[in-house]
Coordinates of C-alpha atoms and ligand atoms in Angstrom, one line a residue:
M27 CA -3.7 14.1 35.9
T28 CA -2.4 16.5 38.7
A29 CA -2.8 20.2 38.3
R30 CA 1.0 20.5 38.1
E31 CA 1.3 17.9 35.2
A32 CA -1.5 19.6 33.4
G33 CA 0.0 23.0 33.6
H34 CA 3.2 22.0 31.7
P35 CA 3.1 22.2 28.0
I36 CA 5.2 19.6 26.1
R37 CA 8.5 21.6 25.4
P38 CA 11.6 20.2 23.8
L39 CA 14.4 19.8 26.4
S40 CA 16.7 21.6 24.3
S41 CA 15.4 24.8 22.7
G42 CA 14.0 24.6 19.2
R43 CA 11.8 22.2 17.5
P44 CA 10.2 19.2 19.1
K45 CA 12.2 15.9 18.7
L46 CA 10.3 13.1 16.9
T47 CA 10.5 9.3 17.2
V48 CA 8.8 7.0 14.8
I49 CA 8.1 3.5 16.2
G50 CA 8.0 0.9 13.5
T51 CA 10.2 1.3 10.4
G52 CA 8.3 -0.5 7.5
Y53 CA 7.1 1.5 4.5
L54 CA 5.1 3.9 6.4
G55 CA 7.5 4.4 9.4
A56 CA 10.7 4.7 7.5
T57 CA 9.3 7.1 5.0
H58 CA 7.8 9.2 7.8
A59 CA 11.1 9.3 9.7
A60 CA 13.2 10.2 6.7
S61 CA 10.7 12.8 5.5
M62 CA 10.4 14.4 8.9
A63 CA 14.2 14.6 9.1
E64 CA 14.1 16.3 5.5
L65 CA 11.7 18.9 7.0
G66 CA 14.4 19.8 9.6
F67 CA 13.4 17.7 12.7
E68 CA 15.7 15.4 14.7
V69 CA 14.2 12.0 14.3
L70 CA 14.8 8.6 16.0
G71 CA 13.5 5.6 14.3
V72 CA 12.7 2.5 16.5
D73 CA 12.2 -1.1 15.6
V74 CA 12.2 -4.4 17.4
D75 CA 14.1 -5.9 14.3
P76 CA 17.9 -5.3 15.0
V77 CA 18.7 -6.4 11.4
K78 CA 16.4 -3.7 10.0
I79 CA 17.7 -1.1 12.4
D80 CA 21.4 -1.9 11.5
A81 CA 20.6 -1.6 7.8
L82 CA 18.8 1.7 8.2
S83 CA 21.6 3.1 10.6
R84 CA 24.0 2.4 7.7
G85 CA 21.7 4.3 5.4
E86 CA 20.4 1.2 3.5
L87 CA 16.9 0.9 2.9
P88 CA 15.6 -2.7 3.3
F89 CA 12.9 -2.2 0.6
Y90 CA 12.4 -0.3 -2.6
E91 CA 10.7 3.1 -2.5
P92 CA 11.5 5.8 -5.1
G93 CA 13.4 8.7 -3.6
L94 CA 13.6 7.3 0.0
S95 CA 17.1 5.8 -0.1
E96 CA 18.6 9.3 -1.0
L97 CA 16.7 11.0 2.0
L98 CA 17.8 8.2 4.3
R99 CA 21.5 8.5 3.3
K100 CA 21.3 12.2 3.5
H101 CA 19.9 12.5 7.0
T102 CA 21.6 9.5 8.6
G103 CA 24.8 10.9 7.3
A104 CA 24.2 14.3 8.6
G105 CA 23.1 12.7 12.1
R106 CA 19.7 14.1 12.0
L107 CA 18.1 10.8 11.6
R108 CA 19.1 7.9 13.8
F109 CA 17.7 4.4 14.5
T110 CA 17.6 2.2 17.6
T111 CA 16.0 -0.9 19.1
S112 CA 15.8 0.8 22.5
M113 CA 12.4 2.0 23.6
E114 CA 14.2 3.6 26.7
E115 CA 16.3 5.7 24.4
A116 CA 13.1 6.8 22.5
G117 CA 11.4 7.7 25.8
V118 CA 14.3 10.0 26.8
F119 CA 14.7 11.4 23.2
G120 CA 11.2 12.2 22.0
D121 CA 8.7 15.1 22.4
V122 CA 6.4 13.5 19.9
H123 CA 6.2 9.7 19.3
F124 CA 4.6 8.5 16.1
I125 CA 3.3 5.0 16.1
A126 CA 3.8 3.4 12.6
V127 CA 3.8 -0.3 13.2
G128 CA 1.7 -2.7 11.2
T129 CA -1.8 -3.9 11.7
P130 CA -1.7 -7.0 9.4
Q131 CA -4.7 -9.2 8.7
K132 CA -4.8 -11.9 11.6
A133 CA -3.9 -15.4 10.5
G134 CA -7.0 -17.3 9.4
E135 CA -9.3 -14.5 10.2
T136 CA -10.4 -11.0 8.6
S137 CA -9.9 -8.7 11.6
A138 CA -6.7 -6.6 12.1
D139 CA -4.0 -7.9 14.5
M140 CA -3.5 -5.1 16.9
S141 CA -0.9 -6.6 18.9
Y142 CA 2.1 -4.6 17.5
V143 CA 0.3 -1.3 18.1
T144 CA -0.8 -2.2 21.5
A145 CA 2.8 -3.3 22.5
A146 CA 4.3 -0.1 21.0
V147 CA 1.8 2.2 22.7
S148 CA 2.3 0.6 26.1
A149 CA 6.1 0.4 25.6
I150 CA 6.6 4.2 24.7
A151 CA 4.2 5.3 27.4
A152 CA 6.1 3.4 29.9
A153 CA 9.5 4.7 28.5
A154 CA 8.6 8.4 28.2
T155 CA 10.6 10.3 31.0
R156 CA 8.8 13.6 30.4
N157 CA 5.6 15.1 29.1
S158 CA 5.2 13.9 25.6
L159 CA 2.7 13.3 22.8
I160 CA 1.7 9.8 21.3
V161 CA 0.5 10.0 17.7
G162 CA -0.9 6.9 16.1
K163 CA -0.5 6.6 12.4
S164 CA -1.2 2.9 11.8
T165 CA -4.6 1.9 10.3
V166 CA -6.7 0.7 13.2
P167 CA -10.2 -0.5 13.8
V168 CA -12.5 2.3 14.9
G169 CA -12.5 2.6 18.7
S170 CA -8.9 1.6 19.0
A171 CA -7.5 5.1 19.7
R172 CA -9.7 5.7 22.6
A173 CA -8.7 2.4 24.3
L174 CA -5.0 3.0 23.4
N175 CA -5.2 6.4 25.0
A176 CA -6.4 4.8 28.2
L177 CA -3.7 2.2 27.9
A178 CA -0.9 5.0 27.5
Q179 CA -2.4 6.6 30.6
Q180 CA -2.2 3.4 32.6
H181 CA 1.5 2.7 31.5
K182 CA 2.9 6.2 31.9
R183 CA 5.4 7.2 34.6
Q184 CA 4.2 9.1 37.6
G185 CA 4.4 12.7 37.1
V186 CA 4.7 12.4 33.2
R187 CA 1.9 13.8 31.1
I188 CA 1.0 11.9 27.9
E189 CA -1.2 13.5 25.2
F190 CA -2.6 11.3 22.7
A191 CA -3.8 11.8 18.9
W192 CA -4.7 9.8 15.9
N193 CA -3.3 10.9 12.6
P194 CA -4.0 8.4 9.9
E195 CA -1.6 8.4 7.0
F196 CA -2.7 8.3 3.3
L197 CA 0.6 7.8 1.5
R198 CA 0.7 5.5 -1.5
E199 CA 3.8 3.1 -2.1
G200 CA 5.8 4.4 -5.0
F201 CA 4.8 8.1 -4.0
A202 CA 5.4 7.7 -0.4
V203 CA 8.1 10.4 -0.1
E204 CA 6.0 12.9 -2.0
D205 CA 2.8 12.2 -0.2
T206 CA 4.5 12.6 3.1
L207 CA 6.3 15.8 2.3
R208 CA 3.2 17.2 0.5
P209 CA 0.1 15.5 1.8
D210 CA -3.3 16.5 0.3
R211 CA -4.8 16.6 3.6
L212 CA -3.9 16.1 7.4
V213 CA -6.5 14.4 9.8
V214 CA -5.9 14.6 13.4
G215 CA -8.2 13.1 16.0
T216 CA -7.8 14.3 19.5
D217 CA -9.4 15.8 22.5
S218 CA -6.1 17.6 23.4
P219 CA -5.4 21.2 22.6
E220 CA -1.8 20.5 23.3
A221 CA -1.8 17.7 20.7
D222 CA -3.3 20.0 18.2
R223 CA -0.7 22.7 18.9
L224 CA 2.3 20.3 18.6
L225 CA 1.0 18.7 15.4
R226 CA 0.5 22.1 13.8
E227 CA 4.2 22.6 14.5
V228 CA 5.3 19.4 13.2
Y229 CA 3.2 19.8 9.9
A230 CA 4.0 23.6 9.6
D231 CA 5.6 23.0 6.1
A232 CA 2.4 21.5 4.7
L233 CA 0.2 24.0 6.6
S234 CA 2.1 27.0 5.1
R235 CA 0.9 25.7 1.7
D236 CA -2.8 25.7 3.0
T237 CA -3.1 22.0 3.2
P238 CA -6.4 21.2 4.7
F239 CA -5.9 20.4 8.6
I240 CA -9.0 18.4 9.7
L241 CA -9.1 18.4 13.5
T242 CA -11.6 16.0 14.8
D243 CA -12.3 13.3 17.4
F244 CA -10.6 9.9 17.5
E245 CA -13.3 7.9 15.9
T246 CA -13.7 10.1 12.9
A247 CA -9.9 10.1 12.3
E248 CA -9.8 6.3 12.5
L249 CA -12.8 6.0 10.1
V250 CA -11.5 8.5 7.5
K251 CA -8.6 6.2 6.8
V252 CA -10.7 3.0 6.4
A253 CA -13.4 4.9 4.7
A254 CA -10.8 6.3 2.1
N255 CA -9.4 2.8 1.4
A256 CA -12.8 1.1 1.2
F257 CA -14.0 3.8 -1.3
L258 CA -10.8 3.3 -3.5
A259 CA -11.3 -0.5 -3.3
T260 CA -14.9 -0.2 -4.2
K261 CA -14.1 2.1 -7.2
I262 CA -11.6 -0.5 -8.6
S263 CA -14.1 -3.3 -8.1
F264 CA -16.8 -1.2 -9.6
I265 CA -14.9 -0.9 -13.0
N266 CA -13.7 -4.5 -12.7
A267 CA -17.5 -5.6 -12.4
F268 CA -18.0 -3.8 -15.7
S269 CA -15.1 -5.8 -17.1
E270 CA -17.1 -9.0 -16.6
V271 CA -19.9 -7.3 -18.6
T272 CA -17.8 -6.2 -21.5
E273 CA -16.0 -9.5 -21.5
T274 CA -19.5 -11.0 -22.2
V275 CA -21.2 -8.4 -24.4
G276 CA -18.1 -6.7 -25.9
G277 CA -17.2 -3.0 -25.7
D278 CA -14.1 -1.3 -24.5
I279 CA -13.5 -1.0 -20.8
R280 CA -10.9 1.6 -21.1
T281 CA -13.2 3.9 -23.2
L282 CA -15.9 3.2 -20.6
A283 CA -13.7 4.4 -17.8
D284 CA -12.5 7.4 -19.7
A285 CA -16.1 8.4 -20.5
I286 CA -17.4 8.2 -17.0
G287 CA -14.3 9.7 -15.6
Y288 CA -14.8 12.9 -17.5
D289 CA -17.6 13.5 -14.9
A290 CA -15.8 15.4 -12.3
R291 CA -18.2 13.8 -9.6
I292 CA -16.7 10.4 -10.7
G293 CA -13.1 11.0 -11.8
R294 CA -10.9 8.9 -13.9
R295 CA -8.5 7.8 -11.2
F296 CA -8.7 4.5 -9.8
L297 CA -10.9 3.2 -12.6
N298 CA -8.2 1.2 -14.3
A299 CA -9.6 -2.3 -14.9
G300 CA -7.2 -5.2 -14.5
V301 CA -6.2 -7.9 -12.2
G302 CA -7.4 -5.8 -9.3
F303 CA -6.1 -4.4 -6.1
G304 CA -3.4 -6.0 -3.7
G305 CA -0.8 -4.8 -1.4
G306 CA -0.7 -4.5 2.4
C307 CA -3.5 -2.0 2.7
L308 CA -6.7 -2.1 0.6
P309 CA -7.4 -6.0 0.8
K310 CA -6.8 -6.2 4.5
D311 CA -8.4 -2.9 5.3
I312 CA -11.7 -3.8 3.6
R313 CA -11.8 -7.1 5.5
A314 CA -10.8 -5.5 8.8
L315 CA -13.6 -2.8 8.4
Q316 CA -16.1 -5.5 7.7
A317 CA -14.9 -7.5 10.8
R318 CA -15.1 -4.4 13.1
I319 CA -18.5 -3.3 11.8
G320 CA -19.8 -6.8 12.5
E321 CA -18.4 -6.6 16.0
L322 CA -20.5 -3.5 16.4
G323 CA -23.7 -5.5 15.5
L324 CA -23.9 -3.8 12.0
E325 CA -23.0 -6.7 9.7
R326 CA -25.3 -5.7 6.9
T327 CA -24.0 -2.2 6.7
M328 CA -20.7 -3.0 5.0
S329 CA -21.7 -6.3 3.4
F330 CA -21.2 -4.6 -0.1
L331 CA -17.4 -4.8 0.7
D332 CA -17.7 -8.6 0.6
E333 CA -18.8 -8.2 -3.0
V334 CA -16.0 -5.9 -3.6
D335 CA -13.4 -8.3 -2.3
K336 CA -15.1 -11.1 -4.5
I337 CA -15.2 -9.1 -7.7
N338 CA -11.5 -8.4 -7.0
L339 CA -10.6 -12.0 -6.5
R340 CA -12.6 -13.2 -9.5
R341 CA -10.2 -11.1 -11.7
R342 CA -7.3 -13.4 -10.8
D343 CA -9.5 -16.5 -11.7
R344 CA -10.2 -14.8 -15.1
V345 CA -6.5 -14.6 -16.0
V346 CA -6.0 -18.2 -15.0
H347 CA -9.1 -19.2 -17.1
L348 CA -7.8 -17.2 -20.1
V349 CA -4.4 -19.0 -19.9
E350 CA -6.2 -22.3 -19.8
E351 CA -8.3 -21.4 -22.9
L352 CA -5.1 -20.5 -24.7
L353 CA -2.9 -23.4 -23.7
G354 CA -5.3 -26.2 -22.7
D355 CA -3.3 -28.5 -20.5
M356 CA -0.6 -26.6 -18.8
N357 CA 1.9 -29.3 -18.0
G358 CA 5.1 -28.6 -19.6
K359 CA 3.9 -25.2 -21.1
R360 CA 6.2 -22.2 -20.4
I361 CA 4.6 -19.0 -19.2
A362 CA 6.3 -15.6 -18.9
V363 CA 5.1 -13.5 -16.1
L364 CA 6.0 -9.8 -16.4
G365 CA 5.6 -8.0 -13.0
T366 CA 4.9 -9.6 -9.7
S367 CA 4.8 -6.5 -7.3
F368 CA 1.3 -5.5 -6.3
K369 CA 1.7 -2.3 -8.4
P370 CA 4.6 -0.7 -10.3
D371 CA 7.4 1.2 -8.5
S372 CA 7.3 -1.1 -5.6
D373 CA 9.0 -4.3 -4.4
D374 CA 6.0 -5.1 -2.2
V375 CA 4.3 -8.4 -3.0
R376 CA 1.9 -8.7 -0.1
D377 CA -1.4 -9.9 -1.5
S378 CA -0.1 -9.2 -5.0
P379 CA -2.6 -10.3 -7.7
A380 CA 0.3 -10.8 -10.1
L381 CA 2.2 -13.2 -7.8
D382 CA -0.9 -15.1 -6.8
I383 CA -1.7 -15.7 -10.5
A384 CA 1.9 -16.8 -11.3
G385 CA 1.8 -19.2 -8.3
R386 CA -1.5 -20.6 -9.4
L387 CA -0.2 -21.3 -12.8
Y388 CA 2.8 -23.1 -11.4
T389 CA 0.5 -25.3 -9.3
A390 CA -1.4 -26.2 -12.5
G391 CA 1.6 -27.6 -13.9
A392 CA 3.2 -24.9 -15.9
E393 CA 6.8 -23.7 -15.9
V394 CA 6.5 -20.0 -14.9
C395 CA 9.4 -17.7 -15.8
V396 CA 9.2 -14.3 -13.8
F397 CA 10.7 -11.0 -14.3
D398 CA 9.9 -8.0 -12.0
P399 CA 12.2 -4.9 -12.0
K400 CA 12.3 -4.7 -8.2
A401 CA 10.3 -7.7 -6.7
N402 CA 12.0 -10.8 -7.9
E403 CA 13.7 -11.3 -4.6
N404 CA 10.5 -10.7 -2.4
S405 CA 8.6 -12.9 -4.7
A406 CA 11.1 -15.7 -4.5
K407 CA 10.7 -15.7 -0.7
R408 CA 7.1 -16.5 -1.1
F409 CA 7.2 -18.7 -4.2
P410 CA 10.7 -20.2 -4.4
R411 CA 9.8 -22.5 -7.3
L412 CA 9.1 -20.0 -10.0
D413 CA 12.0 -19.4 -12.3
Y414 CA 13.3 -15.9 -11.6
V415 CA 15.2 -14.0 -14.3
D416 CA 16.7 -10.6 -14.7
S417 CA 15.2 -9.2 -17.9
T418 CA 12.0 -9.1 -20.1
E419 CA 13.9 -10.9 -22.9
A420 CA 14.9 -13.8 -20.6
A421 CA 11.3 -14.2 -19.2
V422 CA 9.7 -14.3 -22.6
S423 CA 12.2 -16.6 -24.1
N424 CA 10.5 -19.7 -25.6
A425 CA 7.2 -18.8 -23.9
D426 CA 3.9 -20.4 -24.8
V427 CA 2.2 -17.1 -23.5
V428 CA 3.3 -13.9 -22.1
L429 CA 1.3 -12.3 -19.1
L430 CA 1.6 -8.6 -18.3
L431 CA 0.4 -8.4 -14.7
T432 CA 2.0 -5.2 -13.2
E433 CA 2.2 -2.3 -15.2
W434 CA 5.9 -1.1 -14.8
R435 CA 6.8 1.5 -17.4
T436 CA 9.3 -1.0 -19.1
F437 CA 6.3 -3.4 -19.8
K438 CA 3.9 -0.7 -20.8
D439 CA 6.3 0.6 -23.4
M440 CA 7.0 -2.9 -24.8
K441 CA 6.4 -3.3 -28.5
P442 CA 5.6 -6.6 -30.3
G443 CA 8.9 -6.3 -32.3
D444 CA 10.8 -6.3 -28.9
I445 CA 10.0 -9.8 -28.1
E446 CA 8.4 -11.5 -31.2
D447 CA 11.4 -13.4 -32.2
L448 CA 12.0 -14.7 -28.7
V449 CA 8.6 -16.3 -27.8
K450 CA 7.6 -19.7 -28.9
H451 CA 4.0 -18.6 -29.5
R452 CA 2.9 -15.1 -30.1
R453 CA 0.2 -15.0 -27.4
I454 CA -0.2 -12.3 -24.8
I455 CA -2.5 -11.4 -21.8
D456 CA -2.7 -7.8 -20.9
G457 CA -3.7 -8.0 -17.2
R458 CA -3.5 -4.3 -16.7
N459 CA -4.9 -2.9 -19.9
V460 CA -2.0 -0.9 -20.8
L461 CA -1.0 -2.3 -24.2
N462 CA -2.3 -1.3 -27.6
R463 CA -4.3 -4.3 -28.8
V464 CA -4.4 -3.2 -32.5
D465 CA -0.5 -3.1 -32.7
W466 CA -0.2 -6.6 -31.1
E467 CA -2.8 -8.1 -33.3
N468 CA -1.5 -6.5 -36.5
A469 CA 1.9 -8.0 -35.5
G470 CA 0.1 -11.4 -35.4
W471 CA -0.3 -11.9 -31.8
T472 CA -3.2 -13.6 -30.1
F473 CA -4.2 -10.8 -27.6
R474 CA -6.3 -11.1 -24.5
A475 CA -7.1 -8.6 -21.9
L476 CA -9.3 -8.4 -18.8
G477 CA -12.5 -6.6 -19.9
L478 CA -11.9 -7.7 -23.6
K479 CA -14.5 -10.1 -25.2
V480 CA -12.7 -13.2 -26.4
P481 CA -13.5 -13.5 -30.1
G482 CA -15.8 -16.5 -30.9
R483 CA -15.6 -18.0 -27.3
L484 CA -18.5 -16.5 -25.5
A485 CA -22.0 -16.3 -26.7
D486 CA -23.1 -13.1 -28.4
V487 CA -25.9 -11.2 -26.8
S488 CA -28.6 -10.8 -29.4
Ligands
LIG88 C1 -3.3 2.6 -0.6 C2 -4.0 4.0 -0.7 O1 -4.0 4.5 -2.0 C3 -3.2 5.1 0.2 O2 -3.9 6.3 0.1 C4 -3.0 4.4 1.6 O3 -2.5 5.4 2.4 C5 -2.4 3.2 1.7 O4 -3.2 2.3 0.8 C6 -2.4 2.7 3.1 O5 -3.5 2.4 3.6 O6 -1.3 2.6 3.5 P1 -1.2 1.6 -1.9 O7 -1.5 0.3 -1.1 O8 0.1 2.1 -1.9 O9 -2.0 2.8 -1.2 O10 -1.8 1.4 -3.3 P2 -2.7 2.0 -4.3 O11 -2.0 2.9 -5.3 O12 -3.9 2.4 -3.7 O13 -3.1 0.7 -5.1 C7 -3.6 -0.5 -4.6 C8 -3.9 -1.5 -5.6 O14 -4.9 -1.2 -6.5 C9 -2.8 -1.9 -6.4 O15 -2.6 -3.2 -6.6 C10 -3.1 -1.3 -7.6 O16 -2.5 -2.0 -8.9 C11 -4.6 -1.5 -7.8 N1 -5.3 -0.5 -8.7 C12 -5.2 0.8 -8.4 C13 -6.1 -1.0 -9.7 O17 -6.2 -2.2 -9.9 N2 -6.7 -0.1 -10.6 C14 -6.6 1.4 -10.3 O18 -7.2 2.1 -11.1 C15 -5.8 1.8 -9.3

């Protein structure tokens, strides 16, 4: 860096606030772009997919996320939020470039595919026509940010100064807008005072509410993200491991979770026993973390995550076994699956336990009738042979067994009387522990749940 470059702080071309670009417009990027526009910034979203960019430019969200459509329409309408496929345009436009592209699990491997992040960082560094800041938000293996910074410095234009920071994102699907506008903490890994200054400007709204701002190095910032997701996954598998115990000895898994959850050191959240975790983050993040730690020669350090993963996947087997116990031969049997998204208030079916179970039951010979309030379309892309319908009533019609696999409000609120005249047999499996067993049993249903001992089937412990 020359003395002249170093002396120039990053300043917007026009007076006022820094202009932002967000590279990658999936769940993370689209939410970040629209939320930053809501906070008053001019934002340019960038993606290589022209179909997605066309839709977003028209104010149409290509996926479901509560509250996001409204923000998108509002700010594309007002011109504060625009979208492009042109990295050159982004390089001219932005003072701060957020990298929000995916780091999916590599096909046939457990490590993260870094190719999209690498491509995005090199491209924006090469396209930036003036001093600017690149901020990584994607979830990456530890050590990536330092290497990506070096890559950005290699690709930048002569006379242009590029600052670099890693700023992991903790938003949850279903609450993405709220989590972005009102984060519970901000973590920034950088060695650049200029990056620190700019990001405090970008996040001024949250900082005005005393949101913790954790300024640290690249490695800590990267690790905070994967440590948080690994902890959450472990917490879910912890309670699900106890489900296996209560399924054998008896006991009530929900009461157990409530009782330990009252201890503030433990906390009740993420102790809901059920079919386990899925989605585009927790499963692949624990696998990528293990892979990365293995590369560092510390295989044993994170080996417990292997068990966390296995406990999680065994929950899906358990549901299939419960169905087999109830139905015997599955050929010709009709199974109603309520919910296929990986969690409620989302249309995301990536690594969804519910959809995986539905597919396995179909493969075992059953006729599987599915209803998800938002995820039918995405589910059909992965499992076109399931029978997709538009209501709970249609799904349960003539069913030999009903499976509640994603706890959408409409399924949680379901009462036996709503569907009892529609099914062929009154049998239900509560895969999320959200129904009142007594109500269903009193109404004559055979009721099964994860964590619940099957009466008369498993040996009593004396
Ligand atoms: C997760 C993290 O919660 C976010 O903080 C993080 O930013 C995000 O990953 C990410 O890395 O981008 P998300 O994937 O939206 O967010 O979903 P969660 O709410 O964490 O749920 C994950 C899975 O765990 C779902 O399948 C859910 O049904 C399951 N779960 C959750 C349980 O089985 N039991 C629980 O008690 C809680």
